[in-house]
CSV table of C-alpha atoms and ligand atoms in Angstrom, one decimal:
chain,number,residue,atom,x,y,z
A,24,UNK,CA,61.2,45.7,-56.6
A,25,UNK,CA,62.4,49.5,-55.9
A,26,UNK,CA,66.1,49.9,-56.3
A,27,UNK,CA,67.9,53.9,-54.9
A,28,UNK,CA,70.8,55.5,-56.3
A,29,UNK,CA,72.5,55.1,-52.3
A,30,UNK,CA,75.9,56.5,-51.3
A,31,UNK,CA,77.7,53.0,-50.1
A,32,UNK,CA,81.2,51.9,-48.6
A,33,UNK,CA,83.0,49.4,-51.2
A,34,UNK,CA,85.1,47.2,-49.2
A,35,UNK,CA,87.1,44.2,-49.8
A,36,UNK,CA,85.2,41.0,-48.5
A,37,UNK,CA,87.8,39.7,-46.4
A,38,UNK,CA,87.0,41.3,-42.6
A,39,UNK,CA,83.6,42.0,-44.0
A,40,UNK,CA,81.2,40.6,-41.4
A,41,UNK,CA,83.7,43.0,-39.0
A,42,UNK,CA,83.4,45.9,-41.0
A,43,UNK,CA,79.4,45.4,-40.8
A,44,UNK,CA,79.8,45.1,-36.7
A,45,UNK,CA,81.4,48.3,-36.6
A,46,UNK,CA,78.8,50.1,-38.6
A,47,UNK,CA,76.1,48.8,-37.2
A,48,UNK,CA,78.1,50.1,-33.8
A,49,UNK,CA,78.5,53.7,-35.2
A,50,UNK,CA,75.0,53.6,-36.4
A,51,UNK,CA,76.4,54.4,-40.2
A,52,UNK,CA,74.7,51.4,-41.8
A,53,UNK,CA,71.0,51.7,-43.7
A,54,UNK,CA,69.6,48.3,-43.3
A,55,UNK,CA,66.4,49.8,-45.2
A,56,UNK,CA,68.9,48.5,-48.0
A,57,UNK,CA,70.0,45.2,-49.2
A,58,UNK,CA,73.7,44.8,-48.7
A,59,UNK,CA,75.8,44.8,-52.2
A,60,UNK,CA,78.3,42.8,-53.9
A,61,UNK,CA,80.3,42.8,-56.6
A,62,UNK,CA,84.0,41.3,-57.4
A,63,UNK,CA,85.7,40.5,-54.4
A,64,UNK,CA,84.0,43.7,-52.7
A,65,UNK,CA,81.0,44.1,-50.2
A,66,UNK,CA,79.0,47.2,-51.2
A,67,UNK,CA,77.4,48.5,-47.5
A,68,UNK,CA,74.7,51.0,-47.8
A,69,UNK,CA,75.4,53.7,-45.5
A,70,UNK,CA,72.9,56.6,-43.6
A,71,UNK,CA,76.2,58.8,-42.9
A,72,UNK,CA,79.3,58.7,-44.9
A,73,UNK,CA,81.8,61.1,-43.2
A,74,UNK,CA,85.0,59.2,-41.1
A,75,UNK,CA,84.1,56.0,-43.0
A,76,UNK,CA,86.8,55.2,-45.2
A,77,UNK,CA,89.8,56.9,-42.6
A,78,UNK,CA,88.4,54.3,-40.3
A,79,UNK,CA,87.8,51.4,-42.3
A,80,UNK,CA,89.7,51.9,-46.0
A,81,UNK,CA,88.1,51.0,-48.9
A,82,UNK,CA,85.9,53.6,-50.8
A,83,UNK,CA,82.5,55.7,-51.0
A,84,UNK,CA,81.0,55.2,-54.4
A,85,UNK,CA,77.2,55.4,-55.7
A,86,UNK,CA,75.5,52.5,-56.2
A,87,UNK,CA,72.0,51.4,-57.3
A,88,UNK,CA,70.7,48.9,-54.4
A,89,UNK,CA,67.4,46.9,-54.0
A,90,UNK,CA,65.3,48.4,-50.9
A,91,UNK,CA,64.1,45.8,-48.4
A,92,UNK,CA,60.8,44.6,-48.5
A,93,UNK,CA,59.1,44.6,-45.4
A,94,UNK,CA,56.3,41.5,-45.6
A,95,UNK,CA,53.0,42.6,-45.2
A,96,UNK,CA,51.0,41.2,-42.3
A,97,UNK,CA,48.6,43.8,-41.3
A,98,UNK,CA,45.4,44.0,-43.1
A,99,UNK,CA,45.3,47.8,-42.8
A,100,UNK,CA,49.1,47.6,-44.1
A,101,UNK,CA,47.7,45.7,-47.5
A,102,UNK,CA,44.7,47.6,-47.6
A,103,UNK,CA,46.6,51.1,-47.7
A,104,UNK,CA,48.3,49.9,-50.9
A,105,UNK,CA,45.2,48.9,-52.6
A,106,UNK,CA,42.7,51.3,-51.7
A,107,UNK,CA,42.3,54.9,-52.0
A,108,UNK,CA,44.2,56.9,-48.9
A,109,UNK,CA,41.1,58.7,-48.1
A,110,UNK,CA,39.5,55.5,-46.6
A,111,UNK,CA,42.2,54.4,-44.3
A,112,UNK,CA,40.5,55.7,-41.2
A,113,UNK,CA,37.7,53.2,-41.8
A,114,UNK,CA,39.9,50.4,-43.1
A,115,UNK,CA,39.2,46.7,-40.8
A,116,UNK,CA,42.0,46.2,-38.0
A,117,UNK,CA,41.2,43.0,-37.2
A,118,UNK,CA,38.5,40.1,-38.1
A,119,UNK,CA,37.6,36.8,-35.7
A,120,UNK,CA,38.8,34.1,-37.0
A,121,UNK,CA,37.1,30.8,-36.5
A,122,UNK,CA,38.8,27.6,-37.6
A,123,UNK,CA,39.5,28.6,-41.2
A,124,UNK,CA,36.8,31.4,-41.9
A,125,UNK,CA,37.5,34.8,-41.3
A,126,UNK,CA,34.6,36.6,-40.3
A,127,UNK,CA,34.7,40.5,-40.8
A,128,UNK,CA,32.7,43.6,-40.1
A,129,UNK,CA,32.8,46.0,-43.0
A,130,UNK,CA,32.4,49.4,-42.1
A,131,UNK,CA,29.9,51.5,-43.5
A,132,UNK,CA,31.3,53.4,-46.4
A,133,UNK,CA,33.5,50.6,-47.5
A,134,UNK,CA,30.7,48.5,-48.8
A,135,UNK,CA,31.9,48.7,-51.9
A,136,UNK,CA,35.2,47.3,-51.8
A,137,UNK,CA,34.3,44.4,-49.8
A,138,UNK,CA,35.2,42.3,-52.2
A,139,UNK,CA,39.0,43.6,-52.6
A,140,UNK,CA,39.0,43.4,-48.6
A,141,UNK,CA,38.1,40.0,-48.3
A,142,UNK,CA,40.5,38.9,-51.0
A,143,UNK,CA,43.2,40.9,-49.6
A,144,UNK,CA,43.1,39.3,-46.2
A,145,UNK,CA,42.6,36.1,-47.3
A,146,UNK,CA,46.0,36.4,-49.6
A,147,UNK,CA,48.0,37.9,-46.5
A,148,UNK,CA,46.6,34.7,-44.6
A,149,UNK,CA,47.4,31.6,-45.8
A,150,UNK,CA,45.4,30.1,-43.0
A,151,UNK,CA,42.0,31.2,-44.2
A,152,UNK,CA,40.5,29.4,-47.1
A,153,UNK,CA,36.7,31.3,-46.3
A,154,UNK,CA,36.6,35.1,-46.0
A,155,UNK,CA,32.8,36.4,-44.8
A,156,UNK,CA,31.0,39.5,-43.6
A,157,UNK,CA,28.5,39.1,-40.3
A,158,UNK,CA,24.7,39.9,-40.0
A,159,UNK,CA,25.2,42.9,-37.5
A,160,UNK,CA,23.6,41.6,-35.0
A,161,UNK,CA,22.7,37.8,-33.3
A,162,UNK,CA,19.2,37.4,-33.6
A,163,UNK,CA,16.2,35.0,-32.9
A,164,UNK,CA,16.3,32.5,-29.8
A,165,UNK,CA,19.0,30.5,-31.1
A,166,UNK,CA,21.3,33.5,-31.3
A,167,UNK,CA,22.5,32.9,-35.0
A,168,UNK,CA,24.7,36.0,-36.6
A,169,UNK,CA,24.7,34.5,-40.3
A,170,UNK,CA,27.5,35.0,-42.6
A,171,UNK,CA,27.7,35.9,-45.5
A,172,UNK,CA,30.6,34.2,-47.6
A,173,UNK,CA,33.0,37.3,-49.7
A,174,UNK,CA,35.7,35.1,-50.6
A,175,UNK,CA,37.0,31.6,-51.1
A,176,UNK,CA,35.2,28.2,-50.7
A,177,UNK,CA,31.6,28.9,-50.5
A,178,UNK,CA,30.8,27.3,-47.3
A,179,UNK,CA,29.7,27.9,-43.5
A,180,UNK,CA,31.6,24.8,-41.8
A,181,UNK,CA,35.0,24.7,-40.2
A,182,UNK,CA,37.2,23.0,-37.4
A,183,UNK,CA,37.9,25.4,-34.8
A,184,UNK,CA,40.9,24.7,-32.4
A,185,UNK,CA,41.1,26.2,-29.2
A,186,UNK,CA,42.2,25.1,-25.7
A,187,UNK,CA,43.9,21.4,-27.2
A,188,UNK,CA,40.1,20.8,-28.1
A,189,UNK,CA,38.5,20.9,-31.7
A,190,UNK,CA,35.4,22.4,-32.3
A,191,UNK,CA,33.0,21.5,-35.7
A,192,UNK,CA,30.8,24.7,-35.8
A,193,UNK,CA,28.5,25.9,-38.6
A,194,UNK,CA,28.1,29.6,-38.3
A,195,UNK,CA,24.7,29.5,-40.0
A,196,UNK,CA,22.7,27.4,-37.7
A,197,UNK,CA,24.7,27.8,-34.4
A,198,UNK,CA,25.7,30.4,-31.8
A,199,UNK,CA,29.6,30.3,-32.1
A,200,UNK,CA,32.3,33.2,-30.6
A,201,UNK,CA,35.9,32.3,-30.4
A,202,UNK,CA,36.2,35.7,-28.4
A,203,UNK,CA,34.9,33.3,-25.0
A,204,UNK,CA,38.0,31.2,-25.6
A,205,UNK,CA,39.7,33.0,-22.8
A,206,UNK,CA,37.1,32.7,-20.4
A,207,UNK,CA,35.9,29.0,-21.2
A,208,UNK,CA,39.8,28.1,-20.4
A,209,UNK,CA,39.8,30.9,-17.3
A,210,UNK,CA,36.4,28.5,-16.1
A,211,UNK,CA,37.8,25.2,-16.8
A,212,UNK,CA,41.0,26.1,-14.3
A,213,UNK,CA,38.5,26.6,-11.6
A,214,UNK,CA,37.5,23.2,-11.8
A,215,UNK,CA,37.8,21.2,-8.9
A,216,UNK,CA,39.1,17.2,-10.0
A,217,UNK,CA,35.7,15.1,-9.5
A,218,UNK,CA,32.9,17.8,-9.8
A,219,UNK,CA,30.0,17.3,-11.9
A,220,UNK,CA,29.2,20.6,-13.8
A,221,UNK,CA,26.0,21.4,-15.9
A,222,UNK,CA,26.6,24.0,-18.0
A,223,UNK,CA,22.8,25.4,-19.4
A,224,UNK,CA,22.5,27.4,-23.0
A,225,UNK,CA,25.3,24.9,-23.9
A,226,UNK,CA,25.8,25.7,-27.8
A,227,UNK,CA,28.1,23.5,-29.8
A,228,UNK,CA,29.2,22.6,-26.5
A,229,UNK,CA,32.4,24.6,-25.8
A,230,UNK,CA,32.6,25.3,-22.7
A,231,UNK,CA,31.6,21.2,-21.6
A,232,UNK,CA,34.3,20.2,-24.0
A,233,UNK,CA,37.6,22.2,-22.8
A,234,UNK,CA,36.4,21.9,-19.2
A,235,UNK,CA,36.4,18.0,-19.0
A,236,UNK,CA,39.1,18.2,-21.5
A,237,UNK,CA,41.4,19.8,-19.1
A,238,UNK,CA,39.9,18.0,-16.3
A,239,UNK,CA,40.1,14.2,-16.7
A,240,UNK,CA,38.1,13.0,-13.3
A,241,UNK,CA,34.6,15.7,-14.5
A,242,UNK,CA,31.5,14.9,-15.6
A,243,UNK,CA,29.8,17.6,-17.5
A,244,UNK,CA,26.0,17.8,-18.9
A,245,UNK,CA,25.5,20.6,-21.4
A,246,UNK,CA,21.9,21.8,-22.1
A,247,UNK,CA,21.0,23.5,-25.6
A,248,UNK,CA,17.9,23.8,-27.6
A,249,UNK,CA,18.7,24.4,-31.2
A,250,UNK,CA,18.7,21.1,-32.7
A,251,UNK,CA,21.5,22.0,-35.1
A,252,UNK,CA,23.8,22.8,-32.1
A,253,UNK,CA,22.7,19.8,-30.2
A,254,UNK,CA,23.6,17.5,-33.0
A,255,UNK,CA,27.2,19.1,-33.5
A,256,UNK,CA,27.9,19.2,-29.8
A,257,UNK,CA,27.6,15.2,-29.8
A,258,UNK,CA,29.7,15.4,-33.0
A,259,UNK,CA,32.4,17.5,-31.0
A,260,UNK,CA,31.8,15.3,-28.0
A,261,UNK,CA,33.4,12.2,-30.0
A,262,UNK,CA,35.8,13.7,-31.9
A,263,UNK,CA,37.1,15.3,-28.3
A,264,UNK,CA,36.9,11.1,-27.4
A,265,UNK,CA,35.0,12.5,-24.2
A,266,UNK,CA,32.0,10.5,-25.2
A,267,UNK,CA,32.0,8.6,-21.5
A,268,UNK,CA,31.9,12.4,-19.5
A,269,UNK,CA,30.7,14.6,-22.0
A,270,UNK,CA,26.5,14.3,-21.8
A,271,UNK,CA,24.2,16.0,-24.5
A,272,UNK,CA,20.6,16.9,-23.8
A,273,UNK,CA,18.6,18.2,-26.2
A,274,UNK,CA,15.3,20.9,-25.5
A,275,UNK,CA,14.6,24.1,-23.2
A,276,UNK,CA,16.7,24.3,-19.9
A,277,UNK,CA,13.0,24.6,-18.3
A,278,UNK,CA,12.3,21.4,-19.1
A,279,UNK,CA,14.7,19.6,-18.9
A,280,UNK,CA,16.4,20.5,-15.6
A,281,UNK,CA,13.4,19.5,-13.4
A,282,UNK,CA,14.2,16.0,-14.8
A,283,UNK,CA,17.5,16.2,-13.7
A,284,UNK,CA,17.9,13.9,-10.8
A,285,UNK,CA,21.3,15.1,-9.7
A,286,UNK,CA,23.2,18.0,-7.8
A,287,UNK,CA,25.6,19.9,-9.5
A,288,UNK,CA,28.9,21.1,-8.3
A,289,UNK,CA,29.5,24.0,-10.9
A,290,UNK,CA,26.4,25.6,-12.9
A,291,UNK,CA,28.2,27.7,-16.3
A,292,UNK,CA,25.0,29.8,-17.9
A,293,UNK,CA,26.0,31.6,-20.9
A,294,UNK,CA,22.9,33.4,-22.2
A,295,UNK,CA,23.5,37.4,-23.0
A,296,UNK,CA,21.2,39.3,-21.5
A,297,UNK,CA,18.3,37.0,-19.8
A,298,UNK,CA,20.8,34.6,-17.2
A,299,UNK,CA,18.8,35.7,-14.4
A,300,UNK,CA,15.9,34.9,-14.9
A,301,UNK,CA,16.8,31.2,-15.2
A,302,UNK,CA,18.7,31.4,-11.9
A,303,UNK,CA,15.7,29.4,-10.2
A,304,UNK,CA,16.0,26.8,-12.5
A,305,UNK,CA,19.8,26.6,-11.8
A,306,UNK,CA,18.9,26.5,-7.9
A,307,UNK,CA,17.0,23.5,-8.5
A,308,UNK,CA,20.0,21.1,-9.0
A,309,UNK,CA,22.2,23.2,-6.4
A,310,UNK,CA,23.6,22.4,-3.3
A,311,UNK,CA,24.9,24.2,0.0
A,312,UNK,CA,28.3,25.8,-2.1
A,313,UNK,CA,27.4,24.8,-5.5
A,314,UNK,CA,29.3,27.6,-7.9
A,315,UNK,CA,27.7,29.1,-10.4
A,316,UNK,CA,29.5,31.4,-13.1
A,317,UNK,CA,26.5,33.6,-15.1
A,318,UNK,CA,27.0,35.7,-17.6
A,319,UNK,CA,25.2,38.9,-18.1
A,320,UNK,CA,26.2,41.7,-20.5
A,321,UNK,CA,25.4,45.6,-18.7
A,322,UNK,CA,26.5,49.0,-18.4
A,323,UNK,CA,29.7,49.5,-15.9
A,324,UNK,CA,26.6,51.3,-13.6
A,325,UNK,CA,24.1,48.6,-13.6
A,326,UNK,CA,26.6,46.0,-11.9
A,327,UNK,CA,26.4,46.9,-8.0
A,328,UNK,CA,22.8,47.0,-8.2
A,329,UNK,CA,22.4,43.8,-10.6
A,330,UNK,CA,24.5,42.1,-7.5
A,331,UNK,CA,22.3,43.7,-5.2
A,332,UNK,CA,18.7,42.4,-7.0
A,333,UNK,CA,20.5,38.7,-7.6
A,334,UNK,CA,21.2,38.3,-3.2
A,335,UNK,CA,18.1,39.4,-2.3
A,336,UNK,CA,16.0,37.6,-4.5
A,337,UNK,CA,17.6,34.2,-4.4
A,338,UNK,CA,20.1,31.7,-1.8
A,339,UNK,CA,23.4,33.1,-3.2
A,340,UNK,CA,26.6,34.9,-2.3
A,341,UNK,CA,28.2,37.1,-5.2
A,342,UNK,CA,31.9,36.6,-4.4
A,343,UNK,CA,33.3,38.2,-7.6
A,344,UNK,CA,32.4,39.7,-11.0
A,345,UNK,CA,34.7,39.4,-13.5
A,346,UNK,CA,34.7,41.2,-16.6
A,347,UNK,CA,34.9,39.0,-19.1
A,348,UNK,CA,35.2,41.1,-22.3
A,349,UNK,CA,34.4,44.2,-23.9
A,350,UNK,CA,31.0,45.0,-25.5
A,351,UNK,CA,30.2,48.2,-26.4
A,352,UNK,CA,30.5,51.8,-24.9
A,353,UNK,CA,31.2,51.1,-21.0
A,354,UNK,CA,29.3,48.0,-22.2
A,355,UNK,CA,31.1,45.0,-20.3
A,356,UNK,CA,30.3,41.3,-20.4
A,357,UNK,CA,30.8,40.0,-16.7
A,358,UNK,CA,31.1,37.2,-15.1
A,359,UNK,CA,29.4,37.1,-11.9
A,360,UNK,CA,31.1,34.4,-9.5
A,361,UNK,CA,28.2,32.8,-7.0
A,362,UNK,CA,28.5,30.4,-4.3
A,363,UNK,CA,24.5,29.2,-3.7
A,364,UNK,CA,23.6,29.2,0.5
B,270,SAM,C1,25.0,32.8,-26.2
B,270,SAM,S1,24.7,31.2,-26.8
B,270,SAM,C2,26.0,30.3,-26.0
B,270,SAM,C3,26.3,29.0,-26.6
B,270,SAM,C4,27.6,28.3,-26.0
B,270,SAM,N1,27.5,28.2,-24.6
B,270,SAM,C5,28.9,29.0,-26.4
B,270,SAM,O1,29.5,29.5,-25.6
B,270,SAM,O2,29.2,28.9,-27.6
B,270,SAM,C6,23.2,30.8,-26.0
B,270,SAM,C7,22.6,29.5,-26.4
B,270,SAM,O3,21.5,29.2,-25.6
B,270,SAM,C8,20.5,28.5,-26.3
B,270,SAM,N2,19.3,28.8,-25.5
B,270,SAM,C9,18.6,29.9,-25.3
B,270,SAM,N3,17.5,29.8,-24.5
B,270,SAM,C10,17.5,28.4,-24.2
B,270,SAM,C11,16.6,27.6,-23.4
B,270,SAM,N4,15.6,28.1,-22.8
B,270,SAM,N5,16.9,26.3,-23.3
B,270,SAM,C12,18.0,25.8,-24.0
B,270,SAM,N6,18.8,26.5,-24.7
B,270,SAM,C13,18.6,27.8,-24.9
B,270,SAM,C14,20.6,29.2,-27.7
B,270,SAM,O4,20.1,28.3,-28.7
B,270,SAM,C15,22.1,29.4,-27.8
B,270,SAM,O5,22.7,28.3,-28.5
């Protein structure tokens, strides 16, 4: 607690609340102090003391007063008390949190204090019980980007809560990014009332979930191949109570699409970098004006002529791209809107 030797206006209490008013008014009051009392007198804190008593009585005395704490809830705020000043140009600005687990990127050069990082956000945060650092990249074909767990319950599982839907994920053995929260709920108000969707490279099953969650007459089929995603995305399916709409098919979108024996109104393919290539596939259970919503992270100069390649090499009409979060350096991750001919 820091207390100031402060110049202040000692006033009876009756009228004080006025008295306040009209400081407040002539800008004379320094609220960066705690207001006073003693007796049967108010003790105001005042930035400027010249006028005062002529217009209000009472007098100017010095008095020692408490400064106002100001609660910290940045993580760069917390971290500049903690840590020496000549890293605050690399201190973390912000973290994703998924369900209770903060997930951090330490920058390099602070690899030593991750520790007092990770404790320090999870005290300003009563929220987070798990505080973790990221592999730096997703890797393999299941797209995993381990964590690694800094501080508080030793663990990979949480509940995530998104879009009125809750998610179990396990960040070690699934692909999981609350960052395409936005654009699963942006997707799901495109819906039409009785379509059947398919969404391939399907995850934990996300997207499925808030789409047929927000759209009571859908049927959606997800497609995934890790058998640890597969197996929470039928967990998430009943806890979501969409276990009549919601289907789960397990193995490569390959295989298992050609045994599809149904059209789909709406394709979703999330994949990174390689949507395109499994456009055919998609095709295969289109119709005349089925939609289809790929993903594909490129440079801002690689998207006219990505358009270009996709309309001349298959039955589709590009009718929007839509940028759908950054990635990097002019790095984008768009959306491109199709309508199949
Ligand atoms: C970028 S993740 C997207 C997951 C999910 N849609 C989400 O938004 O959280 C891509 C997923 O596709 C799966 N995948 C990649 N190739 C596949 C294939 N040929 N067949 C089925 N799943 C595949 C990976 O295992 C991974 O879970």
């Amino acid at each position: 607690m820091t207390t100031n030797m402060v110049k202040v206006l000692k006033i009876s209490k009756v009228g004080g609340e006025k008295v306040r008013k009209k400081l407040i008014e002539m800008d004379a009051l320094d609220n960066s102090y705690v207001l006073g009392k003693t007796g049967n007198f108010l003790l105001f804190p005042l930035k400027k003391s010249r006028g005062i008593v002529k217009e209000f009585g009472g007098k100017i005395v010095d008095r020692n007063l408490r400064k106002v704490s100001k609660p910290v809830t940045g993580l760069k705020e917390a971290l500049g008390k903690i840590l020496p000043s000549s890293l605050a140009g690399k201190f973390p600005r912000s973290f994703d949190q998924i369900g209770d687990i903060a997930v951090l990127e330490i920058p390099r050069g602070l690899g030593k204090y991750e520790k007092v990082i990770a404790r320090t956000l999870g005290r300003i945060n009563p929220r987070i019980n798990v505080v973790a650092k990221r592999a730096e990249k997703y890797s393999g074909k299941y797209r995993i980007r381990p964590i690694t767990v800094l501080d508080g319950e030793n663990r990979s599982e949480t509940i995530h809560r998104e879009a009125g839907v809750r998610l179990k994920v396990d960040l070690n053995t699934v692909y999981f990014s609350p960052r395409l929260g936005k654009e699963r709920l942006r997707i799901s108000k495109l819906v039409g009332k009785k379509e059947k969707v398919l969404v391939m490279f399907s995850g934990i099953a996300p997207y499925g979930i808030v789409i047929a969650k927000k759209n009571p007459g859908v049927e959606v089929w997800n497609v995934e191949w890790n058998p640890h995603a597969v197996e929470l995305a039928e967990e998430n399916i009943k806890l979501n109570k969409l276990g009549k709409r919601v289907h789960s098919l397990s193995g490569d979108v390959r295989k298992v699409i050609p045994k599809l024996k149904k059209k789909f109104d709406r394709i979703v393919m999330v994949l990174p970098f390689d949507n395109a290539e499994f456009l055919v596939d998609a095709l295969m259970v289109s119709k005349k004006g089925t939609i289809i919503h790929m993903y594909s992270i490129l440079n801002e100069s690689e998207v006219d002529k990505f358009k270009v390649k996709l309309e001349k090499r298959h039955s589709l009409k590009v009718f929007d791209v839509v940028k759908a979060g950054a990635y990097g350096p002019k790095m984008w991750r768009y959306c491109f809107e199709m309508q199949s001919t």
